[in-house]
Coordinates of C-alpha atoms in Angstrom, one line a residue:
M600 CA 0.1 0.0 0.0
F601 CA 1.3 3.5 -1.0
F602 CA 1.7 6.2 1.8
F603 CA 2.4 9.7 1.4
T604 CA 5.6 11.0 3.6
H605 CA 6.1 14.1 5.5
S606 CA 8.9 15.5 7.3
R607 CA 8.4 16.7 10.8
S608 CA 10.1 19.9 12.3
D609 CA 12.7 17.8 13.6
G610 CA 13.7 16.5 10.2
K611 CA 12.2 13.1 10.9
V612 CA 10.3 11.5 7.7
I613 CA 7.1 9.8 8.6
L614 CA 4.3 8.2 6.8
A615 CA 0.8 9.3 6.6
K616 CA -1.5 7.0 8.5
I617 CA -4.9 6.3 9.4
I618 CA -6.2 5.2 12.7
V619 CA -9.6 4.2 13.3
I620 CA -11.1 4.2 16.7
T621 CA -13.8 1.5 16.9
S622 CA -16.0 -0.9 19.1
G623 CA -19.2 -3.0 18.8
K624 CA -21.1 -1.3 21.4
G625 CA -22.0 2.2 22.0
G626 CA -20.9 4.3 25.1
V627 CA -17.4 2.9 25.8
G628 CA -15.7 6.0 25.2
K629 CA -14.7 6.0 21.4
T630 CA -15.1 9.7 21.0
T631 CA -13.3 10.6 24.4
T632 CA -10.5 8.3 23.0
S633 CA -10.5 9.7 19.5
A634 CA -10.2 13.2 21.1
A635 CA -7.5 12.0 23.5
I636 CA -5.3 10.2 21.1
G637 CA -5.4 12.7 18.4
T638 CA -4.7 15.6 20.8
G639 CA -1.7 13.2 22.2
L640 CA -0.3 13.0 18.7
A641 CA -0.5 16.6 18.0
L642 CA 1.0 17.5 21.3
R643 CA 4.1 15.2 20.3
G644 CA 4.6 17.0 17.2
F645 CA 2.4 15.4 14.5
K646 CA 0.2 17.1 12.5
T647 CA -3.2 15.5 13.2
V648 CA -7.0 15.5 12.1
I649 CA -9.7 13.7 13.8
V650 CA -12.6 12.9 11.7
D651 CA -16.1 12.3 12.8
F652 CA -17.6 9.6 11.2
D653 CA -20.8 9.4 13.5
V654 CA -23.3 11.4 10.7
G655 CA -26.6 12.1 12.7
L656 CA -25.3 12.4 16.1
R657 CA -21.8 14.2 16.1
N658 CA -20.3 14.4 19.6
L659 CA -16.7 15.0 18.7
D660 CA -16.8 18.9 18.2
L661 CA -18.6 18.9 21.8
I662 CA -15.8 17.0 23.3
M663 CA -13.1 19.3 21.5
G664 CA -15.0 22.4 22.8
C665 CA -15.4 23.6 19.0
E666 CA -19.2 23.1 18.6
R667 CA -20.1 26.8 17.9
R668 CA -17.3 26.9 15.3
V669 CA -18.9 24.5 13.0
V670 CA -20.1 26.0 9.8
Y671 CA -19.4 23.0 7.1
D672 CA -19.2 19.3 7.7
F673 CA -18.0 16.1 6.5
V674 CA -20.8 15.6 4.2
N675 CA -20.8 19.1 3.0
L676 CA -17.0 18.2 1.8
I677 CA -18.0 15.0 0.2
N678 CA -20.7 16.7 -1.9
G679 CA -18.5 19.6 -3.1
D680 CA -20.7 22.2 -1.0
S681 CA -17.2 23.1 0.9
N682 CA -13.5 22.8 0.3
L683 CA -11.2 21.5 3.0
N684 CA -10.0 24.7 4.1
Q685 CA -13.6 26.0 4.6
T686 CA -14.5 22.6 6.6
L687 CA -11.5 22.0 9.0
I688 CA -11.7 23.3 12.2
K689 CA -8.2 24.4 13.9
D690 CA -7.8 23.4 17.5
K691 CA -7.2 26.7 19.9
R692 CA -4.7 24.6 22.2
S693 CA -2.5 22.8 19.5
D694 CA -1.4 24.2 16.1
N695 CA -1.0 20.7 14.6
L696 CA -4.6 19.7 15.4
Y697 CA -7.7 20.0 13.1
I698 CA -11.0 18.4 13.3
L699 CA -13.5 17.6 10.7
P700 CA -16.8 17.2 12.2
A701 CA -19.9 15.3 11.2
S702 CA -23.1 16.4 9.9
Q703 CA -26.0 16.6 12.5
T704 CA -28.8 16.7 10.0
R705 CA -28.0 14.0 7.5
D706 CA -28.5 10.2 7.8
K707 CA -25.6 7.5 7.6
D708 CA -26.3 6.9 3.8
A709 CA -24.9 10.6 3.0
L710 CA -21.4 8.8 3.3
T711 CA -20.1 6.9 0.5
Q712 CA -17.0 4.9 -0.2
E713 CA -15.9 6.9 -3.0
G714 CA -16.6 10.3 -1.2
V715 CA -14.9 8.9 2.1
E716 CA -11.7 7.8 -0.3
K717 CA -11.6 11.0 -1.8
V718 CA -11.4 13.3 1.4
L719 CA -8.9 10.9 3.2
E720 CA -6.5 11.1 0.4
E721 CA -6.7 14.8 0.2
L722 CA -6.2 14.7 4.1
K723 CA -3.1 12.4 3.7
Q724 CA -1.4 15.2 1.4
T725 CA -1.2 17.5 4.8
F726 CA -1.4 15.4 8.0
D727 CA 0.6 12.8 9.8
Y728 CA -2.2 11.0 11.4
I729 CA -5.7 11.0 10.3
V730 CA -7.9 9.6 13.4
C731 CA -11.2 8.2 12.5
D732 CA -14.0 8.3 15.3
S733 CA -16.2 5.6 14.2
P734 CA -19.7 5.3 15.4
A735 CA -21.0 2.0 17.1
G736 CA -22.1 -1.0 15.7
I737 CA -21.5 -2.5 12.0
E738 CA -23.5 -0.2 10.0
K739 CA -22.4 1.7 6.9
G740 CA -20.7 4.8 9.1
A741 CA -18.7 2.0 11.1
H742 CA -17.5 0.1 8.1
L743 CA -16.5 3.3 6.2
A744 CA -14.6 4.5 9.4
M745 CA -12.6 1.0 9.4
Y746 CA -12.3 0.3 5.6
F747 CA -9.4 2.5 4.8
A748 CA -7.6 2.2 7.8
D749 CA -3.8 1.1 8.5
E750 CA -4.4 0.9 12.3
A751 CA -7.3 0.2 14.6
V752 CA -8.1 0.9 18.0
V753 CA -10.5 -1.2 19.7
V754 CA -12.1 0.1 22.7
T755 CA -13.8 -2.2 24.9
N756 CA -15.3 -1.9 28.6
P757 CA -14.4 -4.9 31.0
E758 CA -17.9 -6.3 30.4
V759 CA -18.8 -9.6 28.6
S760 CA -21.3 -7.8 26.2
S761 CA -18.9 -5.1 25.3
V762 CA -15.8 -7.4 24.7
R763 CA -18.1 -9.8 22.7
D764 CA -19.0 -7.1 20.3
S765 CA -15.4 -6.1 20.1
D766 CA -14.7 -9.4 19.1
R767 CA -17.0 -9.0 16.0
I768 CA -15.6 -5.8 15.1
L769 CA -11.9 -7.5 15.0
G770 CA -13.5 -10.2 12.7
L771 CA -14.4 -7.4 10.6
L772 CA -11.4 -5.6 10.5
S773 CA -9.6 -8.8 9.2
S774 CA -12.3 -9.4 6.6
K775 CA -13.8 -6.1 5.3
S776 CA -11.0 -3.6 5.0
R777 CA -9.2 -2.7 2.0
R778 CA -6.3 -4.1 3.6
A779 CA -8.0 -7.3 4.0
E780 CA -9.0 -7.3 0.4
S781 CA -5.3 -7.1 -0.6
G782 CA -4.1 -9.8 1.9
E783 CA -2.7 -7.6 4.6
R784 CA -3.9 -7.0 8.0
I785 CA -4.8 -3.7 9.8
K786 CA -2.6 -3.5 12.8
E787 CA -5.0 -3.9 15.9
H788 CA -4.6 -2.4 19.6
L789 CA -6.8 -2.9 22.5
L790 CA -7.9 -0.1 24.8
L791 CA -9.7 -1.1 27.9
T792 CA -11.8 1.8 29.4
R793 CA -13.5 2.5 32.8
Y794 CA -11.4 0.0 34.3
N795 CA -11.8 -0.4 38.2
P796 CA -9.2 -3.0 39.8
A797 CA -11.2 -3.4 43.0
R798 CA -14.3 -4.2 41.4
A799 CA -12.5 -6.6 39.2
E800 CA -10.9 -8.1 42.3
L801 CA -14.6 -8.7 43.5
G802 CA -15.5 -10.3 40.2
E803 CA -17.9 -7.3 39.4
M804 CA -16.2 -6.8 36.1
L805 CA -13.8 -8.7 33.7
T806 CA -9.9 -8.4 34.5
V807 CA -7.5 -7.1 32.1
S808 CA -6.1 -10.7 31.5
D809 CA -9.8 -11.9 31.0
V810 CA -10.2 -9.3 28.3
E811 CA -6.7 -9.9 26.7
D812 CA -7.5 -13.7 26.7
I813 CA -10.8 -13.1 24.7
L814 CA -9.7 -10.7 22.2
S815 CA -6.0 -11.7 21.9
I816 CA -4.7 -8.3 20.4
P817 CA -1.9 -6.3 21.9
L818 CA -2.7 -4.1 25.0
L819 CA -2.5 -0.5 24.1
G820 CA -3.7 0.8 27.4
V821 CA -6.1 0.7 30.2
I822 CA -8.0 3.6 31.2
P823 CA -9.2 3.8 34.7
E824 CA -12.8 4.4 35.7
S825 CA -12.4 8.2 36.5
Q826 CA -14.4 11.5 37.3
A827 CA -12.0 13.2 35.3
V828 CA -13.3 11.8 31.8
L829 CA -16.9 13.3 32.5
K830 CA -15.3 16.7 33.8
A831 CA -13.3 17.1 30.8
S832 CA -16.1 16.2 28.3
N833 CA -18.4 18.7 29.9
Q834 CA -15.6 21.4 29.6
G835 CA -14.8 20.7 25.9
V836 CA -11.5 19.6 26.9
P837 CA -9.6 16.4 26.0
V838 CA -8.9 14.5 29.2
I839 CA -5.5 13.7 27.9
M840 CA -4.7 17.6 28.8
D841 CA -5.5 16.7 32.5
E842 CA -2.1 15.5 33.3
I843 CA -2.7 15.3 36.8
S844 CA -5.5 13.0 36.5
D845 CA -5.1 9.2 36.5
A846 CA -7.1 9.1 33.0
G847 CA -5.0 11.6 31.5
Q848 CA -2.1 9.8 32.2
A849 CA -3.5 6.9 31.1
Y850 CA -4.2 7.9 27.7
G851 CA -0.7 9.8 27.6
D852 CA 0.8 6.4 28.0
A853 CA -1.3 4.7 25.4
V854 CA -0.5 7.4 22.8
D855 CA 3.2 6.6 23.7
R856 CA 2.9 3.2 23.0
L857 CA 1.2 4.0 19.9
L858 CA 4.2 5.6 19.0
G859 CA 6.1 2.6 19.6
E860 CA 7.6 3.5 23.1
T861 CA 7.6 0.5 25.6
K862 CA 5.9 1.6 28.9
P863 CA 4.7 -0.2 31.7
H864 CA 1.0 -0.3 32.3
R865 CA -0.4 1.6 35.3
F866 CA -3.8 1.7 37.3
L867 CA -4.0 -2.0 36.8
E868 CA -4.3 -2.7 40.8
A869 CA -6.5 -1.4 43.5
Q870 CA -4.7 1.2 45.6
K871 CA -4.4 0.3 49.4
K872 CA -5.9 2.7 52.0
S873 CA -3.4 3.9 54.6
L874 CA -4.3 3.5 58.3
L875 CA -5.5 7.0 58.7
Q876 CA -7.7 6.6 55.4
R877 CA -9.4 3.4 56.8
L878 CA -10.0 5.2 60.0
F879 CA -11.5 8.3 58.6
G880 CA -13.0 7.2 55.5
G881 CA -10.9 8.9 53.3
R882 CA -10.1 7.9 49.5

């Protein structure tokens, strides 16, 4: 497969790469993950665009805090009603980050394979990373989001139904993508979200090793159950920018691993309370 190449400011040549953030089940944190990973890549010096494929719902712009700046959208771009410069929204926090919003007023059929391919090829001319925020499930929007991907981050919660649906997505990635058609494989990563090690120890949710055993793909990161995620979403700030929070740190680690760094996984074990915390009920 042919890639466009770019040179970073430090002179390093990299390949234009399409990463899809996907899952079989809704509400697992795909858009939060897309915002975090896209922002993390941009903060590390890569020119990055996050593309919202969730036509009809459109949540990425809310999490990125740019909802009031949306004039044109992905469907306008495909239909030729706008050009790339008119449609892309530049993030105010990073010079390297852009958002391509979805349409709120169209249905999923507004996206076509030819139209999506044309936009992605145009984005490859400019960007180092194209992060595709996929809708949940296996319908048209989700299929188009994954079809052109080079890598996939499969987001799942530590519950049986979520993991089962993610397993189905892995089947689609290996059979219904452009890489699969040419005999290649999409590089797959597992991201486990909303993990609570104390509840896992009690058997109230699957453990990390349970999920790894079922899905059998490399673990990119474990994002702890955290109020910081909800707070960041409500404020329109990607949670990765909250470097004090456990979730922000976990997403930062995941981005570093995505870029090839070896980092130990954190937040996998329940924190033990000190004697004073146990006596006075502190957290």
